[in-house]
Amino acid sequence: MKLNRRDFIKISGATAAGVAVSGLGFDLSQVKSHAGLLKTQYAKESTTICCYCAVGCGAIVHTSKRGDGRVINIEGDPDHVINRGALCSKGSSLKQLTENENRLTEPMYRAPYSNKWQTVSWDWALNTIANRVKQTRDMTFEKTNAKGQTVNRTTRIASLGSAAMDNEECWIYQALMRSLGLVYIEHQARI
């Protein structure tokens, strides 16, 4: 019998499929069930809300009980009314919020015309941002428009909100931005 490469692959695939279907007489359901429990068997289980797009999908987080509190597994919460156990690609990557060696944990600053970033303190970063916002607002604040109508606004600062905030944080953030007189306020979840 002469076989070419294509026929050989067809026959091998059919044979492998037949073996997989018959299972060679072994019942692997107990092994699969046990293997699925091993990852989270000794982990602490807690529920949370996904922080990405403000939809509010529920997630179950398994963390290590060994004292380090590391995230072992994240999956959709099947009892949650919004997502019923499903998570999108962003929600499925929630683990990277804490378990990512590339995650920045301190503020970085790149000076104008510089080609490198430098680590700065939190106090310096927050004070610098606050001073620049105040300076820009003071220079560009309009009490009235060209028609003499009271507007109390600045159009030189814009705000892009974060989907990592919950509803209460978003409300406080919106109130702050509006009290500064911002007109251009947007939220990341809509973009």
Tab-separated table of N, CA and C in Angstrom, residues 41-141:
chain	number	residue	atom	x	y	z
A	41	GLN	N	-8.322	24.216	45.832
A	41	GLN	CA	-8.817	23.451	46.976
A	41	GLN	C	-8.476	24.114	48.312
A	42	TYR	N	-7.290	24.620	48.460
A	42	TYR	CA	-6.868	25.203	49.733
A	42	TYR	C	-6.768	26.722	49.650
A	43	ALA	N	-7.542	27.316	48.771
A	43	ALA	CA	-7.497	28.767	48.596
A	43	ALA	C	-8.699	29.429	49.263
A	44	LYS	N	-8.528	30.687	49.622
A	44	LYS	CA	-9.637	31.477	50.164
A	44	LYS	C	-10.429	32.023	48.986
A	45	GLU	N	-11.739	31.851	49.031
A	45	GLU	CA	-12.598	32.307	47.941
A	45	GLU	C	-13.345	33.564	48.361
A	46	SER	N	-13.318	34.577	47.508
A	46	SER	CA	-14.077	35.797	47.771
A	46	SER	C	-14.646	36.317	46.461
A	47	THR	N	-15.692	37.107	46.567
A	47	THR	CA	-16.302	37.674	45.370
A	47	THR	C	-15.911	39.139	45.249
A	48	THR	N	-15.907	39.616	44.029
A	48	THR	CA	-15.566	41.011	43.767
A	48	THR	C	-16.280	41.457	42.507
A	49	ILE	N	-16.107	42.702	42.169
A	49	ILE	CA	-16.681	43.284	40.957
A	49	ILE	C	-15.527	43.662	40.035
A	50	CYS	N	-15.665	43.364	38.762
A	50	CYS	CA	-14.650	43.733	37.780
A	50	CYS	C	-14.566	45.253	37.699
A	51	CYS	N	-13.370	45.771	37.614
A	51	CYS	CA	-13.158	47.218	37.658
A	51	CYS	C	-12.995	47.859	36.293
A	52	TYR	N	-13.144	47.118	35.215
A	52	TYR	CA	-12.741	47.682	33.939
A	52	TYR	C	-13.751	48.585	33.244
A	53	CYS	N	-14.918	48.133	32.889
A	53	CYS	CA	-15.753	48.954	31.999
A	53	CYS	C	-17.009	49.499	32.645
A	54	ALA	N	-17.124	49.460	33.935
A	54	ALA	CA	-18.253	50.020	34.676
A	54	ALA	C	-19.557	49.266	34.438
A	55	VAL	N	-19.514	48.080	33.859
A	55	VAL	CA	-20.712	47.254	33.735
A	55	VAL	C	-21.018	46.614	35.084
A	56	GLY	N	-19.998	46.228	35.820
A	56	GLY	CA	-20.181	45.669	37.153
A	56	GLY	C	-20.271	44.161	37.177
A	57	CYS	N	-19.570	43.476	36.308
A	57	CYS	CA	-19.593	42.013	36.281
A	57	CYS	C	-18.982	41.448	37.568
A	58	GLY	N	-19.543	40.342	38.031
A	58	GLY	CA	-19.055	39.697	39.244
A	58	GLY	C	-17.967	38.690	38.939
A	59	ALA	N	-17.017	38.586	39.841
A	59	ALA	CA	-15.922	37.633	39.685
A	59	ALA	C	-15.662	36.940	41.020
A	60	ILE	N	-15.193	35.709	40.927
A	60	ILE	CA	-14.768	34.960	42.101
A	60	ILE	C	-13.248	34.919	42.074
A	61	VAL	N	-12.636	35.326	43.179
A	61	VAL	CA	-11.179	35.384	43.275
A	61	VAL	C	-10.729	34.368	44.314
A	62	HIS	N	-9.774	33.526	43.934
A	62	HIS	CA	-9.173	32.568	44.862
A	62	HIS	C	-7.777	33.068	45.217
A	63	THR	N	-7.533	33.241	46.510
A	63	THR	CA	-6.226	33.703	46.964
A	63	THR	C	-5.589	32.649	47.860
A	64	SER	N	-4.286	32.646	47.869
A	64	SER	CA	-3.518	31.670	48.638
A	64	SER	C	-3.706	31.893	50.128
A	65	LYS	N	-3.815	30.795	50.868
A	65	LYS	CA	-3.930	30.872	52.328
A	65	LYS	C	-2.560	30.771	53.000
A	66	ARG	N	-1.505	30.732	52.218
A	66	ARG	CA	-0.169	30.539	52.775
A	66	ARG	C	0.397	31.795	53.427
A	67	GLY	N	-0.368	32.864	53.475
A	67	GLY	CA	0.121	34.081	54.100
A	67	GLY	C	0.561	35.137	53.111
A	68	ASP	N	0.853	34.744	51.878
A	68	ASP	CA	1.293	35.739	50.910
A	68	ASP	C	0.114	36.407	50.195
A	69	GLY	N	-1.073	35.810	50.283
A	69	GLY	CA	-2.275	36.398	49.703
A	69	GLY	C	-2.262	36.536	48.191
A	70	ARG	N	-1.454	35.756	47.521
A	70	ARG	CA	-1.354	35.857	46.065
A	70	ARG	C	-2.611	35.324	45.395
A	71	VAL	N	-2.973	35.940	44.288
A	71	VAL	CA	-4.139	35.514	43.525
A	71	VAL	C	-3.780	34.248	42.760
A	72	ILE	N	-4.588	33.214	42.945
A	72	ILE	CA	-4.351	31.936	42.278
A	72	ILE	C	-5.223	31.812	41.039
A	73	ASN	N	-6.473	32.232	41.172
A	73	ASN	CA	-7.433	32.017	40.088
A	73	ASN	C	-8.519	33.093	40.149
A	74	ILE	N	-8.976	33.518	38.987
A	74	ILE	CA	-10.124	34.419	38.891
A	74	ILE	C	-11.051	33.860	37.829
A	75	GLU	N	-12.329	33.797	38.164
A	75	GLU	CA	-13.325	33.311	37.205
A	75	GLU	C	-14.610	34.094	37.388
A	76	GLY	N	-15.474	34.037	36.398
A	76	GLY	CA	-16.754	34.717	36.478
A	76	GLY	C	-17.640	34.101	37.548
A	77	ASP	N	-18.455	34.930	38.186
A	77	ASP	CA	-19.355	34.467	39.236
A	77	ASP	C	-20.668	34.011	38.605
A	78	PRO	N	-20.968	32.714	38.628
A	78	PRO	CA	-22.188	32.220	37.985
A	78	PRO	C	-23.464	32.694	38.685
A	79	ASP	N	-23.369	33.151	39.928
A	79	ASP	CA	-24.539	33.634	40.661
A	79	ASP	C	-24.761	35.136	40.494
A	80	HIS	N	-23.887	35.803	39.763
A	80	HIS	CA	-24.002	37.255	39.602
A	80	HIS	C	-25.032	37.584	38.534
A	81	VAL	N	-25.895	38.543	38.830
A	81	VAL	CA	-27.029	38.854	37.957
A	81	VAL	C	-26.608	39.465	36.619
A	82	ILE	N	-25.469	40.124	36.548
A	82	ILE	CA	-25.083	40.800	35.310
A	82	ILE	C	-24.414	39.858	34.327
A	83	ASN	N	-23.352	39.181	34.737
A	83	ASN	CA	-22.589	38.379	33.782
A	83	ASN	C	-22.828	36.885	33.880
A	84	ARG	N	-23.490	36.405	34.916
A	84	ARG	CA	-23.850	34.994	35.065
A	84	ARG	C	-22.680	34.034	34.797
A	85	GLY	N	-21.506	34.408	35.276
A	85	GLY	CA	-20.342	33.523	35.176
A	85	GLY	C	-19.408	33.808	34.020
A	86	ALA	N	-19.815	34.650	33.093
A	86	ALA	CA	-18.962	34.956	31.944
A	86	ALA	C	-18.090	36.166	32.254
A	87	LEU	N	-16.900	36.198	31.694
A	87	LEU	CA	-16.029	37.366	31.785
A	87	LEU	C	-15.476	37.665	30.399
A	88	CYS	N	-15.390	38.933	30.062
A	88	CYS	CA	-14.790	39.312	28.784
A	88	CYS	C	-13.270	39.174	28.892
A	89	SER	N	-12.559	39.526	27.841
A	89	SER	CA	-11.097	39.369	27.857
A	89	SER	C	-10.449	40.268	28.904
A	90	LYS	N	-11.000	41.465	29.127
A	90	LYS	CA	-10.438	42.335	30.161
A	90	LYS	C	-10.701	41.756	31.547
A	91	GLY	N	-11.920	41.283	31.774
A	91	GLY	CA	-12.261	40.695	33.066
A	91	GLY	C	-11.463	39.438	33.351
A	92	SER	N	-11.182	38.677	32.304
A	92	SER	CA	-10.396	37.450	32.471
A	92	SER	C	-8.951	37.746	32.855
A	93	SER	N	-8.511	38.974	32.605
A	93	SER	CA	-7.122	39.326	32.919
A	93	SER	C	-7.006	40.093	34.236
A	94	LEU	N	-8.042	40.059	35.069
A	94	LEU	CA	-8.010	40.766	36.357
A	94	LEU	C	-6.812	40.389	37.212
A	95	LYS	N	-6.361	39.166	37.096
A	95	LYS	CA	-5.233	38.697	37.908
A	95	LYS	C	-4.000	39.586	37.697
A	96	GLN	N	-3.872	40.151	36.502
A	96	GLN	CA	-2.696	40.968	36.199
A	96	GLN	C	-2.674	42.288	36.962
A	97	LEU	N	-3.791	42.663	37.579
A	97	LEU	CA	-3.778	43.887	38.375
A	97	LEU	C	-2.847	43.758	39.571
A	98	THR	N	-2.729	42.554	40.116
A	98	THR	CA	-1.869	42.360	41.283
A	98	THR	C	-0.676	41.462	40.991
A	99	GLU	N	-0.850	40.522	40.097
A	99	GLU	CA	0.199	39.533	39.834
A	99	GLU	C	0.910	39.837	38.512
A	100	ASN	N	1.565	40.987	38.431
A	100	ASN	CA	2.230	41.369	37.194
A	100	ASN	C	3.531	42.078	37.544
A	101	GLU	N	4.642	41.463	37.193
A	101	GLU	CA	5.936	42.059	37.526
A	101	GLU	C	6.213	43.333	36.742
A	102	ASN	N	5.465	43.585	35.662
A	102	ASN	CA	5.655	44.802	34.874
A	102	ASN	C	4.790	45.966	35.350
A	103	ARG	N	3.960	45.736	36.344
A	103	ARG	CA	3.066	46.770	36.851
A	103	ARG	C	3.858	47.849	37.584
A	104	LEU	N	3.569	49.101	37.265
A	104	LEU	CA	4.225	50.201	37.959
A	104	LEU	C	3.637	50.341	39.356
A	105	THR	N	4.487	50.513	40.338
A	105	THR	CA	4.030	50.649	41.718
A	105	THR	C	4.441	51.980	42.335
A	106	GLU	N	5.120	52.812	41.586
A	106	GLU	CA	5.493	54.132	42.061
A	106	GLU	C	5.429	55.103	40.889
A	107	PRO	N	5.179	56.388	41.171
A	107	PRO	CA	5.010	57.345	40.072
A	107	PRO	C	6.307	57.578	39.310
A	108	MET	N	6.125	57.788	38.025
A	108	MET	CA	7.258	58.073	37.137
A	108	MET	C	7.027	59.440	36.489
A	109	TYR	N	8.108	60.147	36.196
A	109	TYR	CA	8.022	61.472	35.595
A	109	TYR	C	9.055	61.583	34.483
A	110	ARG	N	8.613	62.149	33.380
A	110	ARG	CA	9.545	62.451	32.283
A	110	ARG	C	9.515	63.954	32.065
A	111	ALA	N	10.616	64.590	32.312
A	111	ALA	CA	10.723	66.044	32.176
A	111	ALA	C	10.577	66.444	30.708
A	112	PRO	N	10.136	67.669	30.446
A	112	PRO	CA	10.037	68.125	29.059
A	112	PRO	C	11.383	67.999	28.332
A	113	TYR	N	11.331	67.510	27.120
A	113	TYR	CA	12.492	67.311	26.237
A	113	TYR	C	13.442	66.215	26.717
A	114	SER	N	13.060	65.483	27.746
A	114	SER	CA	13.897	64.383	28.224
A	114	SER	C	13.538	63.110	27.455
A	115	ASN	N	14.467	62.191	27.392
A	115	ASN	CA	14.197	60.924	26.712
A	115	ASN	C	14.112	59.756	27.701
A	116	LYS	N	14.052	60.055	29.006
A	116	LYS	CA	13.971	58.965	29.981
A	116	LYS	C	13.025	59.338	31.124
A	117	TRP	N	12.484	58.305	31.736
A	117	TRP	CA	11.587	58.452	32.878
A	117	TRP	C	12.396	58.326	34.151
A	118	GLN	N	11.954	59.040	35.187
A	118	GLN	CA	12.616	58.921	36.487
A	118	GLN	C	11.560	58.677	37.556
A	119	THR	N	11.937	57.933	38.577
A	119	THR	CA	11.036	57.651	39.688
A	119	THR	C	10.981	58.870	40.595
A	120	VAL	N	9.747	59.243	40.991
A	120	VAL	CA	9.550	60.371	41.898
A	120	VAL	C	8.689	59.912	43.069
A	121	SER	N	8.633	60.723	44.109
A	121	SER	CA	7.826	60.359	45.272
A	121	SER	C	6.358	60.667	45.000
A	122	TRP	N	5.477	60.015	45.757
A	122	TRP	CA	4.044	60.264	45.630
A	122	TRP	C	3.727	61.715	45.994
A	123	ASP	N	4.352	62.219	47.040
A	123	ASP	CA	4.094	63.608	47.451
A	123	ASP	C	4.454	64.584	46.341
A	124	TRP	N	5.615	64.380	45.733
A	124	TRP	CA	6.038	65.272	44.654
A	124	TRP	C	5.059	65.185	43.493
A	125	ALA	N	4.666	63.982	43.101
A	125	ALA	CA	3.767	63.809	41.957
A	125	ALA	C	2.407	64.454	42.211
A	126	LEU	N	1.806	64.190	43.379
A	126	LEU	CA	0.489	64.759	43.679
A	126	LEU	C	0.535	66.271	43.801
A	127	ASN	N	1.568	66.801	44.444
A	127	ASN	CA	1.698	68.261	44.558
A	127	ASN	C	1.913	68.918	43.208
A	128	THR	N	2.722	68.297	42.350
A	128	THR	CA	2.973	68.848	41.023
A	128	THR	C	1.694	68.866	40.194
A	129	ILE	N	0.936	67.778	40.227
A	129	ILE	CA	-0.321	67.717	39.475
A	129	ILE	C	-1.296	68.777	39.996
A	130	ALA	N	-1.447	68.862	41.322
A	130	ALA	CA	-2.373	69.841	41.908
A	130	ALA	C	-1.969	71.263	41.548
A	131	ASN	N	-0.683	71.572	41.619
A	131	ASN	CA	-0.218	72.921	41.282
A	131	ASN	C	-0.464	73.255	39.814
A	132	ARG	N	-0.239	72.294	38.924
A	132	ARG	CA	-0.446	72.553	37.498
A	132	ARG	C	-1.929	72.711	37.158
A	133	VAL	N	-2.780	71.906	37.800
A	133	VAL	CA	-4.220	72.052	37.566
A	133	VAL	C	-4.676	73.427	38.043
A	134	LYS	N	-4.248	73.826	39.245
A	134	LYS	CA	-4.649	75.135	39.782
A	134	LYS	C	-4.135	76.267	38.912
A	135	GLN	N	-2.890	76.192	38.501
A	135	GLN	CA	-2.294	77.242	37.675
A	135	GLN	C	-3.040	77.360	36.339
A	136	THR	N	-3.319	76.230	35.692
A	136	THR	CA	-4.028	76.249	34.416
A	136	THR	C	-5.447	76.772	34.592
A	137	ARG	N	-6.113	76.338	35.641
A	137	ARG	CA	-7.489	76.802	35.896
A	137	ARG	C	-7.510	78.305	36.150
A	138	ASP	N	-6.600	78.786	36.975
A	138	ASP	CA	-6.568	80.216	37.283
A	138	ASP	C	-6.291	81.057	36.040
A	139	MET	N	-5.427	80.588	35.159
A	139	MET	CA	-5.081	81.345	33.945
A	139	MET	C	-6.205	81.334	32.912
A	140	THR	N	-7.029	80.282	32.906
A	140	THR	CA	-7.994	80.115	31.813
A	140	THR	C	-9.446	80.159	32.252
A	141	PHE	N	-9.718	80.461	33.509
A	141	PHE	CA	-11.095	80.436	34.015
A	141	PHE	C	-11.906	81.582	33.415
